[in-house]
Amino acid sequence: CPFDAIMIIGLPEELDKPIHRYGTNGFALYGLPSVETGRVTGILGPNGIGKSTCVQILSGNMIPNFGGEEGSWDEVLEYYSGTSMYEYFSKVAQGTIKVSQKPQYVDMIPKAFKGKTRELLENTDECGRLDDLVDKLGLSHIMDRNIGDLSGGELQRVAIAACAAKDADFYFFDEISPYLDIYQRIKVSQLIHSSQGGAHCHQSVSQRLSS
């Protein structure tokens, strides 16, 4: 068309029913990643697309409302009936799945816990693998320091170790790359991938491709 007299623009079309919506005309999430035992799943994308909301739902901390005011597990199970996620959500609703979740905002940890790094990690070590995690994440030099004195990168690695040290069926690592340099991100990635297999599932969330 000469002189750009006609311009065709592709506009997004809203899907019929959201998985979850934050209030009237609020942010809506239209899908969830699947979880599979023995596998590591990554959720990658920019801020504001619902990655952490996915984690909150999959970990059982939030019941999706499908665009309504309040969600119920009965509605969730009806929606996912006949799919691979039905069995997973059935166990979540019954409380028969144990989940370990690394928080997104590690700078909130000192407000929730007062004490030494060693105390926090020993309290979360349910698998007897604390020494291995401390070694792989380079935490030995901060074990006797107060949590409130740690840097952002140190808090990030402590949070990852605390999550991985628990005896759980599903592990959710929400935002593992902030505060970490490229070498530390690689070590964390290797740690998570080395844990896959068996009856466990790991899910990692990040906005950075390098993680």
JSON list of C-alpha atoms in Angstrom, two decimals:
[
{"chain": "A", "resi": 1, "resn": "CYS", "atom": "CA", "xyz": [0.00, 0.00, 0.00]},
{"chain": "A", "resi": 2, "resn": "PRO", "atom": "CA", "xyz": [1.57, 3.33, -1.04]},
{"chain": "A", "resi": 3, "resn": "PHE", "atom": "CA", "xyz": [2.30, 6.04, 1.53]},
{"chain": "A", "resi": 4, "resn": "ASP", "atom": "CA", "xyz": [1.48, 3.66, 4.41]},
{"chain": "A", "resi": 5, "resn": "ALA", "atom": "CA", "xyz": [-2.20, 4.55, 3.98]},
{"chain": "A", "resi": 6, "resn": "ILE", "atom": "CA", "xyz": [-3.23, 1.27, 5.62]},
{"chain": "A", "resi": 7, "resn": "MET", "atom": "CA", "xyz": [-1.51, -0.21, 8.64]},
{"chain": "A", "resi": 8, "resn": "ILE", "atom": "CA", "xyz": [-2.37, -3.62, 10.07]},
{"chain": "A", "resi": 9, "resn": "ILE", "atom": "CA", "xyz": [-1.73, -4.02, 13.78]},
{"chain": "A", "resi": 10, "resn": "GLY", "atom": "CA", "xyz": [-2.14, -7.30, 15.64]},
{"chain": "A", "resi": 11, "resn": "LEU", "atom": "CA", "xyz": [-4.02, -6.69, 18.88]},
{"chain": "A", "resi": 12, "resn": "PRO", "atom": "CA", "xyz": [-4.08, -9.19, 21.76]},
{"chain": "A", "resi": 13, "resn": "GLU", "atom": "CA", "xyz": [-7.38, -10.90, 22.38]},
{"chain": "A", "resi": 14, "resn": "GLU", "atom": "CA", "xyz": [-8.33, -11.74, 25.94]},
{"chain": "A", "resi": 15, "resn": "LEU", "atom": "CA", "xyz": [-8.91, -15.42, 26.61]},
{"chain": "A", "resi": 16, "resn": "ASP", "atom": "CA", "xyz": [-12.27, -16.58, 27.89]},
{"chain": "A", "resi": 17, "resn": "LYS", "atom": "CA", "xyz": [-11.52, -17.47, 31.50]},
{"chain": "A", "resi": 18, "resn": "PRO", "atom": "CA", "xyz": [-8.50, -16.58, 33.64]},
{"chain": "A", "resi": 19, "resn": "ILE", "atom": "CA", "xyz": [-6.95, -18.98, 36.11]},
{"chain": "A", "resi": 20, "resn": "HIS", "atom": "CA", "xyz": [-6.70, -16.18, 38.64]},
{"chain": "A", "resi": 21, "resn": "ARG", "atom": "CA", "xyz": [-7.56, -12.49, 38.74]},
{"chain": "A", "resi": 22, "resn": "TYR", "atom": "CA", "xyz": [-6.59, -9.88, 41.31]},
{"chain": "A", "resi": 23, "resn": "GLY", "atom": "CA", "xyz": [-9.85, -7.97, 41.73]},
{"chain": "A", "resi": 24, "resn": "THR", "atom": "CA", "xyz": [-12.15, -6.42, 39.13]},
{"chain": "A", "resi": 25, "resn": "ASN", "atom": "CA", "xyz": [-10.18, -5.41, 36.02]},
{"chain": "A", "resi": 26, "resn": "GLY", "atom": "CA", "xyz": [-6.98, -6.39, 37.86]},
{"chain": "A", "resi": 27, "resn": "PHE", "atom": "CA", "xyz": [-4.08, -8.49, 36.63]},
{"chain": "A", "resi": 28, "resn": "ALA", "atom": "CA", "xyz": [-5.20, -11.86, 35.26]},
{"chain": "A", "resi": 29, "resn": "LEU", "atom": "CA", "xyz": [-3.26, -15.10, 34.86]},
{"chain": "A", "resi": 30, "resn": "TYR", "atom": "CA", "xyz": [-4.43, -17.38, 32.06]},
{"chain": "A", "resi": 31, "resn": "GLY", "atom": "CA", "xyz": [-2.34, -20.50, 32.47]},
{"chain": "A", "resi": 32, "resn": "LEU", "atom": "CA", "xyz": [-0.09, -22.54, 34.73]},
{"chain": "A", "resi": 33, "resn": "PRO", "atom": "CA", "xyz": [3.07, -24.50, 33.97]},
{"chain": "A", "resi": 34, "resn": "SER", "atom": "CA", "xyz": [2.81, -28.24, 34.52]},
{"chain": "A", "resi": 35, "resn": "VAL", "atom": "CA", "xyz": [4.79, -30.00, 37.22]},
{"chain": "A", "resi": 36, "resn": "GLU", "atom": "CA", "xyz": [6.37, -33.41, 36.79]},
{"chain": "A", "resi": 37, "resn": "THR", "atom": "CA", "xyz": [8.23, -35.50, 39.34]},
{"chain": "A", "resi": 38, "resn": "GLY", "atom": "CA", "xyz": [11.88, -36.12, 38.60]},
{"chain": "A", "resi": 39, "resn": "ARG", "atom": "CA", "xyz": [12.18, -33.03, 36.41]},
{"chain": "A", "resi": 40, "resn": "VAL", "atom": "CA", "xyz": [13.37, -29.42, 36.69]},
{"chain": "A", "resi": 41, "resn": "THR", "atom": "CA", "xyz": [11.04, -26.83, 35.14]},
{"chain": "A", "resi": 42, "resn": "GLY", "atom": "CA", "xyz": [12.03, -23.21, 34.54]},
{"chain": "A", "resi": 43, "resn": "ILE", "atom": "CA", "xyz": [9.68, -20.22, 34.28]},
{"chain": "A", "resi": 44, "resn": "LEU", "atom": "CA", "xyz": [11.36, -17.35, 32.47]},
{"chain": "A", "resi": 45, "resn": "GLY", "atom": "CA", "xyz": [9.98, -13.90, 31.69]},
{"chain": "A", "resi": 46, "resn": "PRO", "atom": "CA", "xyz": [9.94, -10.19, 32.56]},
{"chain": "A", "resi": 47, "resn": "ASN", "atom": "CA", "xyz": [8.44, -8.68, 35.68]},
{"chain": "A", "resi": 48, "resn": "GLY", "atom": "CA", "xyz": [4.67, -8.53, 35.95]},
{"chain": "A", "resi": 49, "resn": "ILE", "atom": "CA", "xyz": [3.64, -11.58, 33.90]},
{"chain": "A", "resi": 50, "resn": "GLY", "atom": "CA", "xyz": [2.57, -13.74, 36.86]},
{"chain": "A", "resi": 51, "resn": "LYS", "atom": "CA", "xyz": [5.59, -15.97, 37.54]},
{"chain": "A", "resi": 52, "resn": "SER", "atom": "CA", "xyz": [5.37, -15.62, 41.31]},
{"chain": "A", "resi": 53, "resn": "THR", "atom": "CA", "xyz": [1.59, -16.01, 41.17]},
{"chain": "A", "resi": 54, "resn": "CYS", "atom": "CA", "xyz": [2.14, -19.37, 39.47]},
{"chain": "A", "resi": 55, "resn": "VAL", "atom": "CA", "xyz": [4.46, -20.40, 42.29]},
{"chain": "A", "resi": 56, "resn": "GLN", "atom": "CA", "xyz": [1.96, -19.30, 44.94]},
{"chain": "A", "resi": 57, "resn": "ILE", "atom": "CA", "xyz": [-0.78, -21.37, 43.30]},
{"chain": "A", "resi": 58, "resn": "LEU", "atom": "CA", "xyz": [1.32, -24.46, 42.63]},
{"chain": "A", "resi": 59, "resn": "SER", "atom": "CA", "xyz": [2.71, -24.43, 46.16]},
{"chain": "A", "resi": 60, "resn": "GLY", "atom": "CA", "xyz": [-0.81, -24.33, 47.60]},
{"chain": "A", "resi": 61, "resn": "ASN", "atom": "CA", "xyz": [-0.41, -20.91, 49.21]},
{"chain": "A", "resi": 62, "resn": "MET", "atom": "CA", "xyz": [-3.07, -19.42, 46.94]},
{"chain": "A", "resi": 63, "resn": "ILE", "atom": "CA", "xyz": [-6.27, -20.94, 45.57]},
{"chain": "A", "resi": 64, "resn": "PRO", "atom": "CA", "xyz": [-7.02, -19.71, 42.03]},
{"chain": "A", "resi": 65, "resn": "ASN", "atom": "CA", "xyz": [-10.35, -17.90, 41.76]},
{"chain": "A", "resi": 66, "resn": "PHE", "atom": "CA", "xyz": [-10.92, -18.21, 37.97]},
{"chain": "A", "resi": 67, "resn": "GLY", "atom": "CA", "xyz": [-11.89, -14.55, 37.81]},
{"chain": "A", "resi": 68, "resn": "GLY", "atom": "CA", "xyz": [-14.34, -14.69, 40.71]},
{"chain": "A", "resi": 69, "resn": "GLU", "atom": "CA", "xyz": [-14.14, -13.26, 44.19]},
{"chain": "A", "resi": 70, "resn": "GLU", "atom": "CA", "xyz": [-12.89, -16.34, 46.03]},
{"chain": "A", "resi": 71, "resn": "GLY", "atom": "CA", "xyz": [-11.44, -19.63, 44.87]},
{"chain": "A", "resi": 72, "resn": "SER", "atom": "CA", "xyz": [-12.18, -23.16, 46.06]},
{"chain": "A", "resi": 73, "resn": "TRP", "atom": "CA", "xyz": [-10.32, -26.42, 45.59]},
{"chain": "A", "resi": 74, "resn": "ASP", "atom": "CA", "xyz": [-13.53, -28.05, 44.34]},
{"chain": "A", "resi": 75, "resn": "GLU", "atom": "CA", "xyz": [-13.61, -25.59, 41.44]},
{"chain": "A", "resi": 76, "resn": "VAL", "atom": "CA", "xyz": [-9.90, -26.15, 40.78]},
{"chain": "A", "resi": 77, "resn": "LEU", "atom": "CA", "xyz": [-10.34, -29.92, 40.64]},
{"chain": "A", "resi": 78, "resn": "GLU", "atom": "CA", "xyz": [-13.36, -29.62, 38.36]},
{"chain": "A", "resi": 79, "resn": "TYR", "atom": "CA", "xyz": [-11.43, -27.32, 36.00]},
{"chain": "A", "resi": 80, "resn": "TYR", "atom": "CA", "xyz": [-8.43, -29.66, 35.79]},
{"chain": "A", "resi": 81, "resn": "SER", "atom": "CA", "xyz": [-10.45, -32.87, 35.69]},
{"chain": "A", "resi": 82, "resn": "GLY", "atom": "CA", "xyz": [-9.04, -35.24, 33.08]},
{"chain": "A", "resi": 83, "resn": "THR", "atom": "CA", "xyz": [-5.68, -33.45, 32.86]},
{"chain": "A", "resi": 84, "resn": "SER", "atom": "CA", "xyz": [-2.22, -34.27, 34.17]},
{"chain": "A", "resi": 85, "resn": "MET", "atom": "CA", "xyz": [-2.57, -31.52, 36.80]},
{"chain": "A", "resi": 86, "resn": "TYR", "atom": "CA", "xyz": [-5.66, -33.05, 38.40]},
{"chain": "A", "resi": 87, "resn": "GLU", "atom": "CA", "xyz": [-3.74, -35.54, 40.53]},
{"chain": "A", "resi": 88, "resn": "TYR", "atom": "CA", "xyz": [-1.26, -32.88, 41.60]},
{"chain": "A", "resi": 89, "resn": "PHE", "atom": "CA", "xyz": [-3.91, -30.41, 42.75]},
{"chain": "A", "resi": 90, "resn": "SER", "atom": "CA", "xyz": [-5.84, -33.24, 44.43]},
{"chain": "A", "resi": 91, "resn": "LYS", "atom": "CA", "xyz": [-2.82, -33.92, 46.63]},
{"chain": "A", "resi": 92, "resn": "VAL", "atom": "CA", "xyz": [-2.24, -30.21, 47.24]},
{"chain": "A", "resi": 93, "resn": "ALA", "atom": "CA", "xyz": [-5.87, -29.79, 48.33]},
{"chain": "A", "resi": 94, "resn": "GLN", "atom": "CA", "xyz": [-5.62, -32.81, 50.65]},
{"chain": "A", "resi": 95, "resn": "GLY", "atom": "CA", "xyz": [-2.32, -31.62, 52.11]},
{"chain": "A", "resi": 96, "resn": "THR", "atom": "CA", "xyz": [-0.52, -34.84, 51.17]},
{"chain": "A", "resi": 97, "resn": "ILE", "atom": "CA", "xyz": [2.23, -33.07, 49.19]},
{"chain": "A", "resi": 98, "resn": "LYS", "atom": "CA", "xyz": [5.09, -31.39, 51.02]},
{"chain": "A", "resi": 99, "resn": "VAL", "atom": "CA", "xyz": [6.40, -28.25, 49.36]},
{"chain": "A", "resi": 100, "resn": "SER", "atom": "CA", "xyz": [9.60, -26.29, 49.97]},
{"chain": "A", "resi": 101, "resn": "GLN", "atom": "CA", "xyz": [9.55, -22.73, 48.66]},
{"chain": "A", "resi": 102, "resn": "LYS", "atom": "CA", "xyz": [12.32, -20.15, 48.43]},
{"chain": "A", "resi": 103, "resn": "PRO", "atom": "CA", "xyz": [10.86, -16.66, 48.90]},
{"chain": "A", "resi": 104, "resn": "GLN", "atom": "CA", "xyz": [11.12, -14.10, 46.13]},
{"chain": "A", "resi": 105, "resn": "TYR", "atom": "CA", "xyz": [12.28, -11.24, 48.34]},
{"chain": "A", "resi": 106, "resn": "VAL", "atom": "CA", "xyz": [15.31, -12.41, 50.33]},
{"chain": "A", "resi": 107, "resn": "ASP", "atom": "CA", "xyz": [15.78, -8.98, 51.91]},
{"chain": "A", "resi": 108, "resn": "MET", "atom": "CA", "xyz": [12.77, -9.80, 54.11]},
{"chain": "A", "resi": 109, "resn": "ILE", "atom": "CA", "xyz": [14.57, -12.74, 55.77]},
{"chain": "A", "resi": 110, "resn": "PRO", "atom": "CA", "xyz": [16.34, -10.65, 58.47]},
{"chain": "A", "resi": 111, "resn": "LYS", "atom": "CA", "xyz": [12.95, -9.27, 59.51]},
{"chain": "A", "resi": 112, "resn": "ALA", "atom": "CA", "xyz": [11.55, -12.78, 59.97]},
{"chain": "A", "resi": 113, "resn": "PHE", "atom": "CA", "xyz": [14.59, -14.42, 61.59]},
{"chain": "A", "resi": 114, "resn": "LYS", "atom": "CA", "xyz": [17.01, -13.10, 64.20]},
{"chain": "A", "resi": 115, "resn": "GLY", "atom": "CA", "xyz": [20.10, -15.20, 64.76]},
{"chain": "A", "resi": 116, "resn": "LYS", "atom": "CA", "xyz": [23.12, -16.82, 63.19]},
{"chain": "A", "resi": 117, "resn": "THR", "atom": "CA", "xyz": [23.20, -18.25, 59.69]},
{"chain": "A", "resi": 118, "resn": "ARG", "atom": "CA", "xyz": [24.08, -21.64, 61.16]},
{"chain": "A", "resi": 119, "resn": "GLU", "atom": "CA", "xyz": [20.96, -21.65, 63.33]},
{"chain": "A", "resi": 120, "resn": "LEU", "atom": "CA", "xyz": [18.67, -20.89, 60.40]},
{"chain": "A", "resi": 121, "resn": "LEU", "atom": "CA", "xyz": [20.17, -23.55, 58.15]},
{"chain": "A", "resi": 122, "resn": "GLU", "atom": "CA", "xyz": [20.38, -26.23, 60.84]},
{"chain": "A", "resi": 123, "resn": "ASN", "atom": "CA", "xyz": [16.69, -25.69, 61.58]},
{"chain": "A", "resi": 124, "resn": "THR", "atom": "CA", "xyz": [15.81, -26.33, 57.93]},
{"chain": "A", "resi": 125, "resn": "ASP", "atom": "CA", "xyz": [18.14, -29.30, 57.35]},
{"chain": "A", "resi": 126, "resn": "GLU", "atom": "CA", "xyz": [15.73, -32.23, 57.10]},
{"chain": "A", "resi": 127, "resn": "CYS", "atom": "CA", "xyz": [17.79, -34.31, 54.67]},
{"chain": "A", "resi": 128, "resn": "GLY", "atom": "CA", "xyz": [21.20, -34.28, 56.36]},
{"chain": "A", "resi": 129, "resn": "ARG", "atom": "CA", "xyz": [22.79, -32.53, 53.39]},
{"chain": "A", "resi": 130, "resn": "LEU", "atom": "CA", "xyz": [23.62, -29.19, 54.97]},
{"chain": "A", "resi": 131, "resn": "ASP", "atom": "CA", "xyz": [27.40, -29.64, 54.79]},
{"chain": "A", "resi": 132, "resn": "ASP", "atom": "CA", "xyz": [27.19, -30.39, 51.07]},
{"chain": "A", "resi": 133, "resn": "LEU", "atom": "CA", "xyz": [24.96, -27.36, 50.41]},
{"chain": "A", "resi": 134, "resn": "VAL", "atom": "CA", "xyz": [27.22, -25.05, 52.42]},
{"chain": "A", "resi": 135, "resn": "ASP", "atom": "CA", "xyz": [30.23, -26.26, 50.44]},
{"chain": "A", "resi": 136, "resn": "LYS", "atom": "CA", "xyz": [28.59, -25.98, 47.01]},
{"chain": "A", "resi": 137, "resn": "LEU", "atom": "CA", "xyz": [27.14, -22.53, 47.67]},
{"chain": "A", "resi": 138, "resn": "GLY", "atom": "CA", "xyz": [30.24, -21.14, 49.39]},
{"chain": "A", "resi": 139, "resn": "LEU", "atom": "CA", "xyz": [28.60, -20.37, 52.73]},
{"chain": "A", "resi": 140, "resn": "SER", "atom": "CA", "xyz": [31.19, -21.69, 55.20]},
{"chain": "A", "resi": 141, "resn": "HIS", "atom": "CA", "xyz": [32.63, -18.25, 55.96]},
{"chain": "A", "resi": 142, "resn": "ILE", "atom": "CA", "xyz": [29.27, -16.76, 56.98]},
{"chain": "A", "resi": 143, "resn": "MET", "atom": "CA", "xyz": [27.87, -19.60, 59.10]},
{"chain": "A", "resi": 144, "resn": "ASP", "atom": "CA", "xyz": [28.62, -17.80, 62.38]},
{"chain": "A", "resi": 145, "resn": "ARG", "atom": "CA", "xyz": [27.50, -14.37, 61.21]},
{"chain": "A", "resi": 146, "resn": "ASN", "atom": "CA", "xyz": [24.14, -12.83, 62.08]},
{"chain": "A", "resi": 147, "resn": "ILE", "atom": "CA", "xyz": [21.52, -13.02, 59.33]},
{"chain": "A", "resi": 148, "resn": "GLY", "atom": "CA", "xyz": [21.00, -9.28, 59.61]},
{"chain": "A", "resi": 149, "resn": "ASP", "atom": "CA", "xyz": [24.65, -8.64, 58.70]},
{"chain": "A", "resi": 150, "resn": "LEU", "atom": "CA", "xyz": [24.59, -10.58, 55.42]},
{"chain": "A", "resi": 151, "resn": "SER", "atom": "CA", "xyz": [24.72, -8.99, 51.97]},
{"chain": "A", "resi": 152, "resn": "GLY", "atom": "CA", "xyz": [22.03, -9.51, 49.35]},
{"chain": "A", "resi": 153, "resn": "GLY", "atom": "CA", "xyz": [24.05, -12.20, 47.58]},
{"chain": "A", "resi": 154, "resn": "GLU", "atom": "CA", "xyz": [24.72, -14.03, 50.83]},
{"chain": "A", "resi": 155, "resn": "LEU", "atom": "CA", "xyz": [21.05, -13.91, 51.79]},
{"chain": "A", "resi": 156, "resn": "GLN", "atom": "CA", "xyz": [20.13, -15.26, 48.36]},
{"chain": "A", "resi": 157, "resn": "ARG", "atom": "CA", "xyz": [22.43, -18.27, 48.72]},
{"chain": "A", "resi": 158, "resn": "VAL", "atom": "CA", "xyz": [21.29, -18.90, 52.30]},
{"chain": "A", "resi": 159, "resn": "ALA", "atom": "CA", "xyz": [17.66, -18.88, 51.13]},
{"chain": "A", "resi": 160, "resn": "ILE", "atom": "CA", "xyz": [18.46, -21.33, 48.33]},
{"chain": "A", "resi": 161, "resn": "ALA", "atom": "CA", "xyz": [20.28, -23.63, 50.76]},
{"chain": "A", "resi": 162, "resn": "ALA", "atom": "CA", "xyz": [17.40, -23.47, 53.26]},
{"chain": "A", "resi": 163, "resn": "CYS", "atom": "CA", "xyz": [14.90, -24.41, 50.54]},
{"chain": "A", "resi": 164, "resn": "ALA", "atom": "CA", "xyz": [17.03, -27.26, 49.19]},
{"chain": "A", "resi": 165, "resn": "ALA", "atom": "CA", "xyz": [17.78, -28.63, 52.67]},
{"chain": "A", "resi": 166, "resn": "LYS", "atom": "CA", "xyz": [14.15, -29.49, 53.39]},
{"chain": "A", "resi": 167, "resn": "ASP", "atom": "CA", "xyz": [12.68, -32.92, 52.75]},
{"chain": "A", "resi": 168, "resn": "ALA", "atom": "CA", "xyz": [9.93, -32.13, 50.27]},
{"chain": "A", "resi": 169, "resn": "ASP", "atom": "CA", "xyz": [8.16, -33.55, 47.23]},
{"chain": "A", "resi": 170, "resn": "PHE", "atom": "CA", "xyz": [8.26, -30.30, 45.27]},
{"chain": "A", "resi": 171, "resn": "TYR", "atom": "CA", "xyz": [10.79, -27.46, 45.45]},
{"chain": "A", "resi": 172, "resn": "PHE", "atom": "CA", "xyz": [9.99, -23.96, 44.20]},
{"chain": "A", "resi": 173, "resn": "PHE", "atom": "CA", "xyz": [12.85, -21.48, 43.80]},
{"chain": "A", "resi": 174, "resn": "ASP", "atom": "CA", "xyz": [11.36, -18.03, 43.20]},
{"chain": "A", "resi": 175, "resn": "GLU", "atom": "CA", "xyz": [13.91, -15.61, 41.66]},
{"chain": "A", "resi": 176, "resn": "ILE", "atom": "CA", "xyz": [17.30, -17.23, 42.19]},
{"chain": "A", "resi": 177, "resn": "SER", "atom": "CA", "xyz": [19.48, -14.82, 40.22]},
{"chain": "A", "resi": 178, "resn": "PRO", "atom": "CA", "xyz": [19.18, -11.37, 41.91]},
{"chain": "A", "resi": 179, "resn": "TYR", "atom": "CA", "xyz": [22.35, -10.32, 43.80]},
{"chain": "A", "resi": 180, "resn": "LEU", "atom": "CA", "xyz": [24.36, -13.21, 42.34]},
{"chain": "A", "resi": 181, "resn": "ASP", "atom": "CA", "xyz": [27.18, -12.92, 39.82]},
{"chain": "A", "resi": 182, "resn": "ILE", "atom": "CA", "xyz": [27.35, -15.21, 36.80]},
{"chain": "A", "resi": 183, "resn": "TYR", "atom": "CA", "xyz": [29.60, -17.75, 38.53]},
{"chain": "A", "resi": 184, "resn": "GLN", "atom": "CA", "xyz": [27.28, -18.02, 41.53]},
{"chain": "A", "resi": 185, "resn": "ARG", "atom": "CA", "xyz": [24.27, -18.39, 39.23]},
{"chain": "A", "resi": 186, "resn": "ILE", "atom": "CA", "xyz": [25.97, -21.28, 37.47]},
{"chain": "A", "resi": 187, "resn": "LYS", "atom": "CA", "xyz": [26.68, -22.99, 40.81]},
{"chain": "A", "resi": 188, "resn": "VAL", "atom": "CA", "xyz": [23.06, -22.58, 41.88]},
{"chain": "A", "resi": 189, "resn": "SER", "atom": "CA", "xyz": [21.84, -23.93, 38.55]},
{"chain": "A", "resi": 190, "resn": "GLN", "atom": "CA", "xyz": [24.14, -26.94, 38.86]},
{"chain": "A", "resi": 191, "resn": "LEU", "atom": "CA", "xyz": [22.91, -27.55, 42.40]},
{"chain": "A", "resi": 192, "resn": "ILE", "atom": "CA", "xyz": [19.26, -27.56, 41.34]},
{"chain": "A", "resi": 193, "resn": "HIS", "atom": "CA", "xyz": [19.84, -29.75, 38.30]},
{"chain": "A", "resi": 194, "resn": "SER", "atom": "CA", "xyz": [21.97, -32.23, 40.26]},
{"chain": "A", "resi": 195, "resn": "SER", "atom": "CA", "xyz": [19.00, -32.79, 42.58]},
{"chain": "A", "resi": 196, "resn": "GLN", "atom": "CA", "xyz": [16.55, -33.81, 39.86]},
{"chain": "A", "resi": 197, "resn": "GLY", "atom": "CA", "xyz": [15.42, -37.37, 39.52]},
{"chain": "A", "resi": 198, "resn": "GLY", "atom": "CA", "xyz": [13.56, -39.73, 41.81]},
{"chain": "A", "resi": 199, "resn": "ALA", "atom": "CA", "xyz": [10.24, -38.60, 43.22]},
{"chain": "A", "resi": 200, "resn": "HIS", "atom": "CA", "xyz": [11.08, -34.90, 43.51]},
{"chain": "A", "resi": 201, "resn": "CYS", "atom": "CA", "xyz": [10.22, -31.95, 41.28]},
{"chain": "A", "resi": 202, "resn": "HIS", "atom": "CA", "xyz": [12.08, -28.65, 41.10]},
{"chain": "A", "resi": 203, "resn": "GLN", "atom": "CA", "xyz": [10.71, -25.45, 39.61]},
{"chain": "A", "resi": 204, "resn": "SER", "atom": "CA", "xyz": [12.84, -22.35, 39.14]},
{"chain": "A", "resi": 205, "resn": "VAL", "atom": "CA", "xyz": [11.51, -18.86, 38.42]},
{"chain": "A", "resi": 206, "resn": "SER", "atom": "CA", "xyz": [13.59, -16.05, 36.96]},
{"chain": "A", "resi": 207, "resn": "GLN", "atom": "CA", "xyz": [13.42, -12.98, 34.75]},
{"chain": "A", "resi": 208, "resn": "ARG", "atom": "CA", "xyz": [17.01, -13.48, 33.57]},
{"chain": "A", "resi": 209, "resn": "LEU", "atom": "CA", "xyz": [18.01, -15.95, 30.88]},
{"chain": "A", "resi": 210, "resn": "SER", "atom": "CA", "xyz": [21.43, -16.48, 32.49]},
{"chain": "A", "resi": 211, "resn": "SER", "atom": "CA", "xyz": [19.86, -18.23, 35.46]}
]
